[in-house]
Short mmCIF file of C-alpha atoms and ligand atoms in Angstrom, two decimals:
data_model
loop_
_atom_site.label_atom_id
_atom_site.label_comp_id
_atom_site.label_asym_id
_atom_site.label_seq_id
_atom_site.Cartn_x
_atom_site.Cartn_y
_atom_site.Cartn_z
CA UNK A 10 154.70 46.10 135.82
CA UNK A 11 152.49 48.12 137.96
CA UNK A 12 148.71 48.35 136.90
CA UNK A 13 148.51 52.01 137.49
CA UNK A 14 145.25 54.60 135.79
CA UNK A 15 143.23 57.30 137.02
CA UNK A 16 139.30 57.97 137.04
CA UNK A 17 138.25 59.18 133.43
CA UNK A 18 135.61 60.85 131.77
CA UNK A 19 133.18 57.93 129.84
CA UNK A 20 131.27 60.89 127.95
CA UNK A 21 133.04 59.76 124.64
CA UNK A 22 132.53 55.89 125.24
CA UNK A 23 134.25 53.19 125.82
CA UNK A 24 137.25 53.07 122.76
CA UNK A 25 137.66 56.68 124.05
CA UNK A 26 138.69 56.00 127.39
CA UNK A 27 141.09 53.07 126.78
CA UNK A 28 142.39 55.43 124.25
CA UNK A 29 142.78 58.47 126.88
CA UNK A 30 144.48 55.82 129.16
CA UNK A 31 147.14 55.09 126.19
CA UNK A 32 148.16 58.63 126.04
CA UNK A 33 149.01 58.98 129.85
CA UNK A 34 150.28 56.36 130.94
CA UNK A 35 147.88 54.18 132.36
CA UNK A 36 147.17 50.64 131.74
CA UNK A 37 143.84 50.49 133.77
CA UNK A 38 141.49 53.07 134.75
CA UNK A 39 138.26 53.64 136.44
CA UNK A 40 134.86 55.53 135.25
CA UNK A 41 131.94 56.06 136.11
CA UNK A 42 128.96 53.78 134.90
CA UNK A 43 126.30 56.75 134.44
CA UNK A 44 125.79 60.11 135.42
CA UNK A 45 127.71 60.06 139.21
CA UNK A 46 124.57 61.74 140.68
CA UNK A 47 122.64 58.21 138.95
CA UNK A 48 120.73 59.63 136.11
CA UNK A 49 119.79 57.34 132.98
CA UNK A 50 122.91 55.23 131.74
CA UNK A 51 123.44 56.11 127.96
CA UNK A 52 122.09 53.16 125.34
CA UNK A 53 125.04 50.55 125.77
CA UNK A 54 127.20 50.06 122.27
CA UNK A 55 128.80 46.66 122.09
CA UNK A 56 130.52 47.24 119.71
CA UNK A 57 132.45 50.22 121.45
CA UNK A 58 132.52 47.68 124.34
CA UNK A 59 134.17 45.33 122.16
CA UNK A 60 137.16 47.61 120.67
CA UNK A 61 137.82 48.21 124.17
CA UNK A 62 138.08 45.08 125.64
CA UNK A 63 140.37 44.12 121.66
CA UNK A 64 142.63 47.55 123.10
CA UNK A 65 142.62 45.75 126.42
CA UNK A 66 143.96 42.92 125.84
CA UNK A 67 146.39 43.71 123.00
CA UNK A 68 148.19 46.36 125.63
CA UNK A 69 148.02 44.64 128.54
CA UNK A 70 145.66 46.49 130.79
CA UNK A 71 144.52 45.10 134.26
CA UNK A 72 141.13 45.01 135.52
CA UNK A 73 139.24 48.17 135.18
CA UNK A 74 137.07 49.99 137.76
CA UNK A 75 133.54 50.54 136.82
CA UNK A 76 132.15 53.15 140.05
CA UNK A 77 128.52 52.91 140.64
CA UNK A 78 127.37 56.56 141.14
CA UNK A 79 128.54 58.12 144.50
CA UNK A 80 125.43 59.41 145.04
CA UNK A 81 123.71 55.99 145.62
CA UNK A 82 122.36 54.82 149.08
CA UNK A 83 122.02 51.62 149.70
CA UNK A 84 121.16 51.93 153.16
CA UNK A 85 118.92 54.93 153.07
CA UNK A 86 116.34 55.36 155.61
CA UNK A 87 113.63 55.75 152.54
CA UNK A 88 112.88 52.92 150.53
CA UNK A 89 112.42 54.60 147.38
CA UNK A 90 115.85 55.52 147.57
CA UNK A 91 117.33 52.43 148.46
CA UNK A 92 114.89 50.79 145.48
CA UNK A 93 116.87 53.30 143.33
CA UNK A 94 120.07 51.77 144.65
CA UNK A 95 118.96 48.75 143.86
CA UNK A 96 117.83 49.39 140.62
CA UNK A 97 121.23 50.98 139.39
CA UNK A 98 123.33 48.35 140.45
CA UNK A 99 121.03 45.56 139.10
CA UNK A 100 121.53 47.47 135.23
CA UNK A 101 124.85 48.49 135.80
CA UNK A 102 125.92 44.82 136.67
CA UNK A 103 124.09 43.87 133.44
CA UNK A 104 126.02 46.46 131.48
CA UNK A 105 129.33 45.62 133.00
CA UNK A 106 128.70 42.17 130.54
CA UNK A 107 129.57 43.76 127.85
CA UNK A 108 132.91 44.53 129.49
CA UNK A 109 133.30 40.89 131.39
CA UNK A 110 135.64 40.44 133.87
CA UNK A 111 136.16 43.50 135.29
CA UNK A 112 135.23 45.06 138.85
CA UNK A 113 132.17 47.44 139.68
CA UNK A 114 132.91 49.66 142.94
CA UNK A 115 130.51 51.18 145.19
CA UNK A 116 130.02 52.89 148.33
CA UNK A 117 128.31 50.81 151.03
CA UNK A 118 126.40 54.12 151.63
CA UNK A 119 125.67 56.24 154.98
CA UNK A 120 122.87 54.98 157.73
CA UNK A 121 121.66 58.29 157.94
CA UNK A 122 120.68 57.64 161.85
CA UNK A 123 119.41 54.43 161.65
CA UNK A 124 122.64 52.78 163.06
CA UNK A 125 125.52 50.25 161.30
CA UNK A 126 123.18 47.31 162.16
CA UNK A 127 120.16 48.24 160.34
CA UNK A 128 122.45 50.06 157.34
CA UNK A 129 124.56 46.53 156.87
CA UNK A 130 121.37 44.26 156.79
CA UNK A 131 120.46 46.78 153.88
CA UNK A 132 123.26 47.20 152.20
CA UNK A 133 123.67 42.91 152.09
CA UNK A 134 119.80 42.61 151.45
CA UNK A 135 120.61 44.89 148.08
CA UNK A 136 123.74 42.79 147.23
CA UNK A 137 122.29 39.63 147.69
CA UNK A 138 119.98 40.66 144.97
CA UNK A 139 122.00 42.00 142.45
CA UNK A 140 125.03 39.89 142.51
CA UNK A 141 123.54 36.60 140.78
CA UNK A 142 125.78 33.52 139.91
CA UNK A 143 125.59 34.45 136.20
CA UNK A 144 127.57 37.68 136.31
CA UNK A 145 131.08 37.96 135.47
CA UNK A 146 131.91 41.07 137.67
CA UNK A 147 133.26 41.47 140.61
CA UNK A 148 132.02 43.73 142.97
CA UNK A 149 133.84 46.03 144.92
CA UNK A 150 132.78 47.47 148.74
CA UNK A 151 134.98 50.77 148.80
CA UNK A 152 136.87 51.91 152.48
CA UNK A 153 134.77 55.16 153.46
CA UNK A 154 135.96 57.95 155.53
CA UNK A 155 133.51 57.81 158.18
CA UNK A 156 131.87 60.84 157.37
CA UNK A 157 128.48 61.62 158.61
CA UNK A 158 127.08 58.66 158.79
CA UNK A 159 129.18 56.24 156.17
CA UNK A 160 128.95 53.00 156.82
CA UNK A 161 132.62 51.07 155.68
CA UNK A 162 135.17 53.17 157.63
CA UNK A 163 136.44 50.09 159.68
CA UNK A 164 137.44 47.03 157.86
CA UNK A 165 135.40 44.93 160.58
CA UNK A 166 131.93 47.18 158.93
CA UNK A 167 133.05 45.60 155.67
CA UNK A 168 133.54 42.18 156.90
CA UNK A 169 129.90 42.01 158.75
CA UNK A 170 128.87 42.86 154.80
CA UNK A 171 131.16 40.50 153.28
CA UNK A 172 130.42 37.44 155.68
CA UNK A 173 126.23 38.08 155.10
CA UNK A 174 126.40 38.15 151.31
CA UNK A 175 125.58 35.08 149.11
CA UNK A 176 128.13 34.74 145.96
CA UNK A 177 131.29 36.56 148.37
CA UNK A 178 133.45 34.86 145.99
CA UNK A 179 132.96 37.49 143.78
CA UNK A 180 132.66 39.98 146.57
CA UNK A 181 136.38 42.23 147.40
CA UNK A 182 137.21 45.17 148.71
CA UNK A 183 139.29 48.42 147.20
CA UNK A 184 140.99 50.44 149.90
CA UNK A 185 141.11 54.48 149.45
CA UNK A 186 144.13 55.74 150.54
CA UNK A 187 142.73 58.67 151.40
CA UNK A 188 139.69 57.52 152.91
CA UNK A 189 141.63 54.83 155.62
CA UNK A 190 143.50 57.42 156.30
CA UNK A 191 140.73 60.11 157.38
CA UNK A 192 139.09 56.81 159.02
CA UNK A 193 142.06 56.74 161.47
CA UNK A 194 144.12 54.18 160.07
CA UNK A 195 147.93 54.98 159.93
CA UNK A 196 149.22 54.20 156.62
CA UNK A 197 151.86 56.27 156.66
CA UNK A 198 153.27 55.32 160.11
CA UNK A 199 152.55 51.49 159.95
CA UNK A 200 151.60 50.66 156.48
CA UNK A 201 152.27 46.97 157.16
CA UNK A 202 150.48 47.23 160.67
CA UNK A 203 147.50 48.34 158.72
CA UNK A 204 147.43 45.27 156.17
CA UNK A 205 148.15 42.58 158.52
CA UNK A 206 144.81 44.58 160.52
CA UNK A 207 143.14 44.14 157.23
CA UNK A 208 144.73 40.30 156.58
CA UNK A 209 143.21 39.21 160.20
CA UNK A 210 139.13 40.85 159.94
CA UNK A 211 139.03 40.65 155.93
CA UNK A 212 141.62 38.35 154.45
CA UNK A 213 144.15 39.91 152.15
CA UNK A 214 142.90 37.90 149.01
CA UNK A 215 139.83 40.00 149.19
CA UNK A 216 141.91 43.58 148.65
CA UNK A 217 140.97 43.37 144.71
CA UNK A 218 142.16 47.47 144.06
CA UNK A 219 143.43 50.73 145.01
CA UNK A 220 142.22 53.86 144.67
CA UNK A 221 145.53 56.18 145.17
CA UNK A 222 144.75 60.04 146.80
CA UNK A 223 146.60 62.12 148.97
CA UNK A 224 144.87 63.42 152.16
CA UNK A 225 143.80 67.04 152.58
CA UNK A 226 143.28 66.37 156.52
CA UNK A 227 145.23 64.77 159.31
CA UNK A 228 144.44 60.68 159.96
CA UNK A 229 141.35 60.45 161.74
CA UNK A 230 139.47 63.63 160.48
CA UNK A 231 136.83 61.40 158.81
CA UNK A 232 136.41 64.55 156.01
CA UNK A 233 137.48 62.37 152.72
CA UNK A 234 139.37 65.66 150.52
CA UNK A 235 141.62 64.01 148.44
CA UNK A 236 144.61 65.53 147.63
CA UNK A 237 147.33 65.30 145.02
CA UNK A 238 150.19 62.54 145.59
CA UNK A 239 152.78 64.16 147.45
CA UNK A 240 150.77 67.54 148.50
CA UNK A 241 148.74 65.94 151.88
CA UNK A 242 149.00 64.41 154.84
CA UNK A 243 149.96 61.10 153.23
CA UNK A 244 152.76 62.14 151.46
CA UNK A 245 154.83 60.34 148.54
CA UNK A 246 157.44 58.25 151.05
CA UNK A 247 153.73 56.30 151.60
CA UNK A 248 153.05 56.08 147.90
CA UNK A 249 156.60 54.80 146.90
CA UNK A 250 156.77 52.05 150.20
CA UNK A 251 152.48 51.25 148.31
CA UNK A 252 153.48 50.68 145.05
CA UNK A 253 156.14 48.21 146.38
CA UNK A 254 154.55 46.64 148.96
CA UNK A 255 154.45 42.71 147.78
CA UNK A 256 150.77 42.41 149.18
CA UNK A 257 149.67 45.65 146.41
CA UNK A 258 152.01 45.79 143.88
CA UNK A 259 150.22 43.16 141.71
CA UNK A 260 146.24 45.46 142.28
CA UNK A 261 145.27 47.77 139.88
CA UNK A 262 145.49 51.40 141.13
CA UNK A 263 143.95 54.48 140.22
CA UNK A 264 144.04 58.39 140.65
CA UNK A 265 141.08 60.50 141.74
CA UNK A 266 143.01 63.24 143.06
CA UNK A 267 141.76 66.44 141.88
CA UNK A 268 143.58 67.29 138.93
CA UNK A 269 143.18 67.26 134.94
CA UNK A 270 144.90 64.66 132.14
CA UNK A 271 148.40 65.90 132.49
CA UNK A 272 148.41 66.25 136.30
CA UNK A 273 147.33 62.25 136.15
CA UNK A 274 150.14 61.91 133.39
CA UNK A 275 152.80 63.28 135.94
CA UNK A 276 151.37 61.22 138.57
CA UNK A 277 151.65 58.19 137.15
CA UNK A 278 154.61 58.72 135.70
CA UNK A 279 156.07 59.89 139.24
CA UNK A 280 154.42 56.72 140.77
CA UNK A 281 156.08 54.14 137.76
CA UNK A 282 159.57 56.40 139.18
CA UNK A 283 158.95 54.81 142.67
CA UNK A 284 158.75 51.30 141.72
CA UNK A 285 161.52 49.68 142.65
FE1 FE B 314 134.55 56.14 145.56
FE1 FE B 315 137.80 56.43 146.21
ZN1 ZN B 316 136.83 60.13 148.52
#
């Protein structure tokens, strides 16, 4: 059974979204944990949390995917805005209790000129404070596109994070199809090339999800437009040889390709076609 969902809407809480998952398909998903440009989080209800996590259990789900907002830098050249980062992740980790268990992804965040050195001893300094030994998250770095200035587009960037941080037990990885792709890496020619490259600088047993797009742009344009499975660069041969590949099947997946509800029913339902 594959673990397959797409990124929803949290507006209408918690139930709502495990609900919304139900009707599609999907037996994990991924939201956002606030605002994705990192506004206030709305007052957490526990008891929303808790029908959830009943719903969860009594259908099955996988792990969900809790994003931190994309708008985050942890590796800003400004300290206020890298206290912000900070900040955000510290009370989203502390909301993500009331959902135990699960995984919180976020983008390592872009150096904006001050080079990968001095953007990875940020991005670990900010890690190393919010992940504490009391949490029961998981938290996710995300495979960037290399745009601008992204730190994360190589899998040895996310390693020199990974091998500085404190707690990397409960550090992993989720790999963007989309985004490896527009990093350079050729999924669709050498798929298994690519995760024995990730096995050797990362270790496979840190790949903890998948976030499933298409690719607007040829491998190696570092732009990061998603596209919907089947209609980019990536193509659906890639996503049928993904969701059977013995080293991924097991991961939860998820969607963000642009489309609404039924577009992400039809895609998971063309994805549970492919598995084997
Ligand atoms: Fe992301
Ligand atoms: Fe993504
Ligand atoms: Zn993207």
């Amino acid at each position: 059974m594959l673990y397959l969902g797409c990124h929803l809407s949290a507006s209408a809480g918690y139930l709502a979204m495990g609900e919304t998952a139900l009707s599609i398909g999907a037996n994990t998903f991924q939201f956002f944990t606030r605002n994705p440009r990192g506004g206030d989080a709305k007052p957490l209800d526990l008891d929303d949390a808790a029908k959830l996590n009943a719903l969860l259990e009594v259908n099955g789900f996988g792990k969900l995917i809790a994003h931190a907002p994309y708008t985050l830098n942890p590796c800003s050249a400004k300290p206020e805005v890298r206290d912000f980062a900070y900040r955000v992740f510290k009370d989203d980790l502390a909301r993500m209790e009331a959902v135990p268990g699960n995984y919180y992804n976020f983008h390592p965040g872009s150096h904006v000129g001050q080079g990968i050195e001095a953007g990875i001893d940020q991005i670990v300094e900010i890690v190393n404070r919010v992940l504490t030994p009391e949490l029961h998250t998981t938290i996710l770095l995300e495979t960037m596109s290399g745009k601008g200035s992204e730190v994360g587009s190589s899998f040895e960037e996310l390693r020199a994070i990974i091998d500085r941080t404190e707690c990397s037990d409960r550090i992993g990885v989720c790999l963007d199809t989309c985004h490896v792709s527009d990093a350079g890496y050729d999924i669709v020619g050498d798929l298994d090339g690519v995760l024995a490259e990730f096995d050797r600088v990362i270790g496979l047993e840190r790949l903890k999800a998948l976030h499933l797009n298409d690719s607007k742009n040829p491998r190696g344009a570092r732009k990061d437009r998603h596209a919907c499975i089947g209609e980019g660069t990536i193509g659906r041969e890639t996503f049928r040889r993904i969701v059977n590949h013995p080293a991924l099947k097991q991961l939860p997946m998820c969607l963000e390709t642009p489309t609404d509800l039924e577009g992400y029913a039809r895609e998971i339902a063309l994805l549970r076609s492919f598995e084997a």
